[in-house]
mmCIF file of N, CA and C in Angstrom:
data_model
loop_
_atom_site.group_PDB
_atom_site.id
_atom_site.type_symbol
_atom_site.label_atom_id
_atom_site.label_comp_id
_atom_site.label_asym_id
_atom_site.label_seq_id
_atom_site.Cartn_x
_atom_site.Cartn_y
_atom_site.Cartn_z
ATOM 1 N N MET A 112 0.780 -1.140 -0.060
ATOM 2 C CA MET A 112 -0.007 0.054 0.122
ATOM 3 C C MET A 112 0.910 1.106 -0.050
ATOM 4 N N THR A 113 0.691 2.202 -0.911
ATOM 5 C CA THR A 113 1.540 3.363 -0.983
ATOM 6 C C THR A 113 0.848 4.724 -0.592
ATOM 7 N N ALA A 114 -0.029 4.727 0.376
ATOM 8 C CA ALA A 114 -0.738 5.720 0.921
ATOM 9 C C ALA A 114 0.100 6.553 2.030
ATOM 10 N N GLU A 115 -0.025 7.719 2.158
ATOM 11 C CA GLU A 115 0.767 8.593 3.064
ATOM 12 C C GLU A 115 -0.143 8.377 4.484
ATOM 13 N N PHE A 116 0.598 8.276 5.312
ATOM 14 C CA PHE A 116 0.078 8.076 7.072
ATOM 15 C C PHE A 116 0.646 9.167 7.763
ATOM 16 N N SER A 117 -0.111 9.605 8.510
ATOM 17 C CA SER A 117 0.362 10.711 9.723
ATOM 18 C C SER A 117 -0.207 10.264 11.024
ATOM 19 N N VAL A 118 0.293 10.981 11.948
ATOM 20 C CA VAL A 118 0.044 10.580 13.371
ATOM 21 C C VAL A 118 -1.496 10.898 13.558
ATOM 22 N N GLY A 119 -2.020 9.988 14.356
ATOM 23 C CA GLY A 119 -3.392 10.122 14.527
ATOM 24 C C GLY A 119 -4.376 9.287 13.488
ATOM 25 N N ASP A 120 -3.859 8.867 12.332
ATOM 26 C CA ASP A 120 -4.793 8.203 11.556
ATOM 27 C C ASP A 120 -5.087 6.702 12.077
ATOM 28 N N ARG A 121 -5.996 6.179 11.691
ATOM 29 C CA ARG A 121 -6.450 4.813 11.989
ATOM 30 C C ARG A 121 -6.525 3.820 10.938
ATOM 31 N N VAL A 122 -5.804 2.523 11.028
ATOM 32 C CA VAL A 122 -5.686 1.592 10.012
ATOM 33 C C VAL A 122 -6.239 0.382 10.538
ATOM 34 N N GLU A 123 -6.563 -0.529 9.570
ATOM 35 C CA GLU A 123 -7.030 -1.738 9.578
ATOM 36 C C GLU A 123 -5.949 -2.792 9.173
ATOM 37 N N PHE A 124 -5.413 -3.692 10.005
ATOM 38 C CA PHE A 124 -4.557 -4.601 9.602
ATOM 39 C C PHE A 124 -5.194 -6.104 8.972
ATOM 40 N N LYS A 125 -4.520 -6.809 8.116
ATOM 41 C CA LYS A 125 -5.113 -7.905 7.579
ATOM 42 C C LYS A 125 -5.367 -8.903 8.640
ATOM 43 N N LYS A 126 -4.487 -8.989 9.674
ATOM 44 C CA LYS A 126 -4.780 -10.060 10.706
ATOM 45 C C LYS A 126 -5.232 -9.488 11.996
ATOM 46 N N THR A 127 -6.101 -10.225 12.637
ATOM 47 C CA THR A 127 -6.467 -9.712 13.985
ATOM 48 C C THR A 127 -5.204 -9.820 15.086
ATOM 49 N N HIS A 128 -5.298 -8.900 16.030
ATOM 50 C CA HIS A 128 -4.488 -9.080 17.217
ATOM 51 C C HIS A 128 -5.007 -9.944 17.952
ATOM 52 N N PRO A 129 -4.213 -10.661 18.936
ATOM 53 C CA PRO A 129 -4.857 -11.677 19.797
ATOM 54 C C PRO A 129 -6.175 -11.166 20.743
ATOM 55 N N CYS A 130 -6.070 -9.925 20.974
ATOM 56 C CA CYS A 130 -7.121 -9.405 21.532
ATOM 57 C C CYS A 130 -8.485 -9.335 20.800
ATOM 58 N N GLY A 131 -8.547 -9.660 19.254
ATOM 59 C CA GLY A 131 -9.877 -9.794 18.570
ATOM 60 C C GLY A 131 -9.980 -8.362 17.658
ATOM 61 N N SER A 132 -9.065 -7.350 17.910
ATOM 62 C CA SER A 132 -9.182 -6.169 17.015
ATOM 63 C C SER A 132 -8.301 -6.164 16.084
ATOM 64 N N LYS A 133 -8.724 -5.437 14.883
ATOM 65 C CA LYS A 133 -7.854 -5.296 13.747
ATOM 66 C C LYS A 133 -7.543 -3.818 13.475
ATOM 67 N N ASN A 134 -8.160 -3.008 14.246
ATOM 68 C CA ASN A 134 -7.900 -1.477 14.120
ATOM 69 C C ASN A 134 -6.837 -1.079 15.063
ATOM 70 N N TRP A 135 -5.837 -0.054 14.566
ATOM 71 C CA TRP A 135 -4.865 0.371 15.260
ATOM 72 C C TRP A 135 -4.744 1.992 14.972
ATOM 73 N N GLU A 136 -4.145 2.659 15.829
ATOM 74 C CA GLU A 136 -4.044 4.083 15.764
ATOM 75 C C GLU A 136 -2.597 4.346 15.760
ATOM 76 N N ILE A 137 -2.266 5.093 14.853
ATOM 77 C CA ILE A 137 -0.784 5.521 14.419
ATOM 78 C C ILE A 137 -0.425 6.628 15.590
ATOM 79 N N LEU A 138 0.766 6.406 16.304
ATOM 80 C CA LEU A 138 1.392 7.368 17.380
ATOM 81 C C LEU A 138 2.580 8.082 16.697
ATOM 82 N N ARG A 139 3.401 7.284 16.067
ATOM 83 C CA ARG A 139 4.563 7.946 15.559
ATOM 84 C C ARG A 139 4.813 7.482 13.895
ATOM 85 N N VAL A 140 5.254 8.295 13.257
ATOM 86 C CA VAL A 140 5.707 8.053 11.947
ATOM 87 C C VAL A 140 7.099 8.348 11.510
ATOM 88 N N GLY A 141 7.745 7.621 10.936
ATOM 89 C CA GLY A 141 9.247 7.709 10.584
ATOM 90 C C GLY A 141 9.809 6.439 9.891
ATOM 91 N N MET A 142 10.973 6.125 10.264
ATOM 92 C CA MET A 142 11.784 4.741 9.707
ATOM 93 C C MET A 142 10.694 3.527 10.349
ATOM 94 N N ASP A 143 10.333 3.883 11.565
ATOM 95 C CA ASP A 143 9.331 2.984 12.261
ATOM 96 C C ASP A 143 8.138 3.667 12.442
ATOM 97 N N PHE A 144 7.002 2.786 12.679
ATOM 98 C CA PHE A 144 5.612 3.233 13.066
ATOM 99 C C PHE A 144 5.437 2.742 14.488
ATOM 100 N N LYS A 145 5.017 3.657 15.400
ATOM 101 C CA LYS A 145 4.358 3.203 16.613
ATOM 102 C C LYS A 145 2.827 3.290 16.676
ATOM 103 N N LEU A 146 2.188 2.100 16.808
ATOM 104 C CA LEU A 146 0.993 1.889 16.814
ATOM 105 C C LEU A 146 0.472 1.285 18.107
ATOM 106 N N LYS A 147 -0.895 1.866 18.332
ATOM 107 C CA LYS A 147 -1.711 1.480 19.438
ATOM 108 C C LYS A 147 -2.967 0.657 19.127
ATOM 109 N N CYS A 148 -3.032 -0.420 19.699
ATOM 110 C CA CYS A 148 -4.295 -1.463 19.426
ATOM 111 C C CYS A 148 -5.474 -0.653 20.028
ATOM 112 N N GLU A 149 -6.667 -0.466 19.018
ATOM 113 C CA GLU A 149 -7.913 0.021 19.698
ATOM 114 C C GLU A 149 -8.559 -0.973 20.552
ATOM 115 N N GLY A 150 -8.308 -2.236 20.513
ATOM 116 C CA GLY A 150 -9.063 -3.107 21.453
ATOM 117 C C GLY A 150 -8.477 -3.252 22.748
ATOM 118 N N CYS A 151 -7.117 -3.426 23.001
ATOM 119 C CA CYS A 151 -6.486 -3.548 24.364
ATOM 120 C C CYS A 151 -5.669 -2.434 24.859
ATOM 121 N N GLY A 152 -5.303 -1.608 23.791
ATOM 122 C CA GLY A 152 -4.177 -0.603 24.142
ATOM 123 C C GLY A 152 -2.730 -0.877 24.003
ATOM 124 N N ARG A 153 -2.357 -2.015 23.570
ATOM 125 C CA ARG A 153 -1.030 -2.580 23.423
ATOM 126 C C ARG A 153 -0.268 -1.530 22.532
ATOM 127 N N LEU A 154 0.764 -1.249 22.777
ATOM 128 C CA LEU A 154 1.767 -0.487 21.978
ATOM 129 C C LEU A 154 2.765 -1.226 21.151
ATOM 130 N N ILE A 155 2.823 -1.220 20.011
ATOM 131 C CA ILE A 155 3.902 -1.927 19.180
ATOM 132 C C ILE A 155 4.667 -0.884 18.317
ATOM 133 N N MET A 156 5.800 -1.429 17.902
ATOM 134 C CA MET A 156 6.637 -0.692 17.012
ATOM 135 C C MET A 156 6.989 -1.610 15.787
ATOM 136 N N LEU A 157 6.665 -1.118 14.633
ATOM 137 C CA LEU A 157 6.922 -1.768 13.310
ATOM 138 C C LEU A 157 7.802 -0.998 12.346
ATOM 139 N N SER A 158 8.597 -1.714 11.582
ATOM 140 C CA SER A 158 9.602 -1.197 10.384
ATOM 141 C C SER A 158 8.462 -0.615 9.320
ATOM 142 N N ARG A 159 8.933 0.272 8.644
ATOM 143 C CA ARG A 159 7.997 0.743 7.472
ATOM 144 C C ARG A 159 7.439 -0.229 6.659
ATOM 145 N N ASN A 160 8.664 -1.272 6.108
ATOM 146 C CA ASN A 160 8.175 -2.302 5.401
ATOM 147 C C ASN A 160 7.326 -3.342 5.889
ATOM 148 N N LYS A 161 7.492 -3.693 7.210
ATOM 149 C CA LYS A 161 6.364 -4.732 7.824
ATOM 150 C C LYS A 161 5.050 -4.054 7.831
ATOM 151 N N PHE A 162 5.024 -2.660 8.211
ATOM 152 C CA PHE A 162 3.799 -2.082 8.332
ATOM 153 C C PHE A 162 3.078 -1.750 6.929
ATOM 154 N N ASN A 163 3.729 -1.671 5.860
ATOM 155 C CA ASN A 163 3.104 -1.603 4.672
ATOM 156 C C ASN A 163 2.633 -2.987 4.188
ATOM 157 N N LYS A 164 3.289 -3.860 4.620
ATOM 158 C CA LYS A 164 2.958 -5.383 4.272
ATOM 159 C C LYS A 164 1.605 -5.669 4.898
ATOM 160 N N ASN A 165 1.485 -5.237 6.182
ATOM 161 C CA ASN A 165 0.370 -5.809 7.055
ATOM 162 C C ASN A 165 -0.836 -4.931 6.928
ATOM 163 N N VAL A 166 -0.773 -3.556 6.545
ATOM 164 C CA VAL A 166 -1.926 -2.776 6.576
ATOM 165 C C VAL A 166 -2.859 -3.229 5.391
ATOM 166 N N LYS A 167 -4.099 -2.998 5.822
ATOM 167 C CA LYS A 167 -5.203 -3.422 4.684
ATOM 168 C C LYS A 167 -5.648 -2.153 4.217
ATOM 169 N N LYS A 168 -6.247 -1.257 5.131
ATOM 170 C CA LYS A 168 -6.901 -0.017 4.596
ATOM 171 C C LYS A 168 -6.809 1.008 5.704
ATOM 172 N N LYS A 169 -6.862 2.397 5.295
ATOM 173 C CA LYS A 169 -6.842 3.455 6.139
ATOM 174 C C LYS A 169 -8.423 3.602 6.498
ATOM 175 N N LEU A 170 -8.579 3.903 7.825
ATOM 176 C CA LEU A 170 -9.954 4.311 8.242
ATOM 177 C C LEU A 170 -10.460 5.549 8.263
#
């Protein structure tokens, strides 16, 4: 996916998080993305390549 993302955007991933949610909020953009799960609040960091591979759509 080649869309532009910014802090505060919400995205949907292809696979579900163990809590059952697919939706994430972007907290940081750069070489890495910092994401917060909208289901349980877990914070994760993903590289740009892995993020682009896993994201399904922008909400």
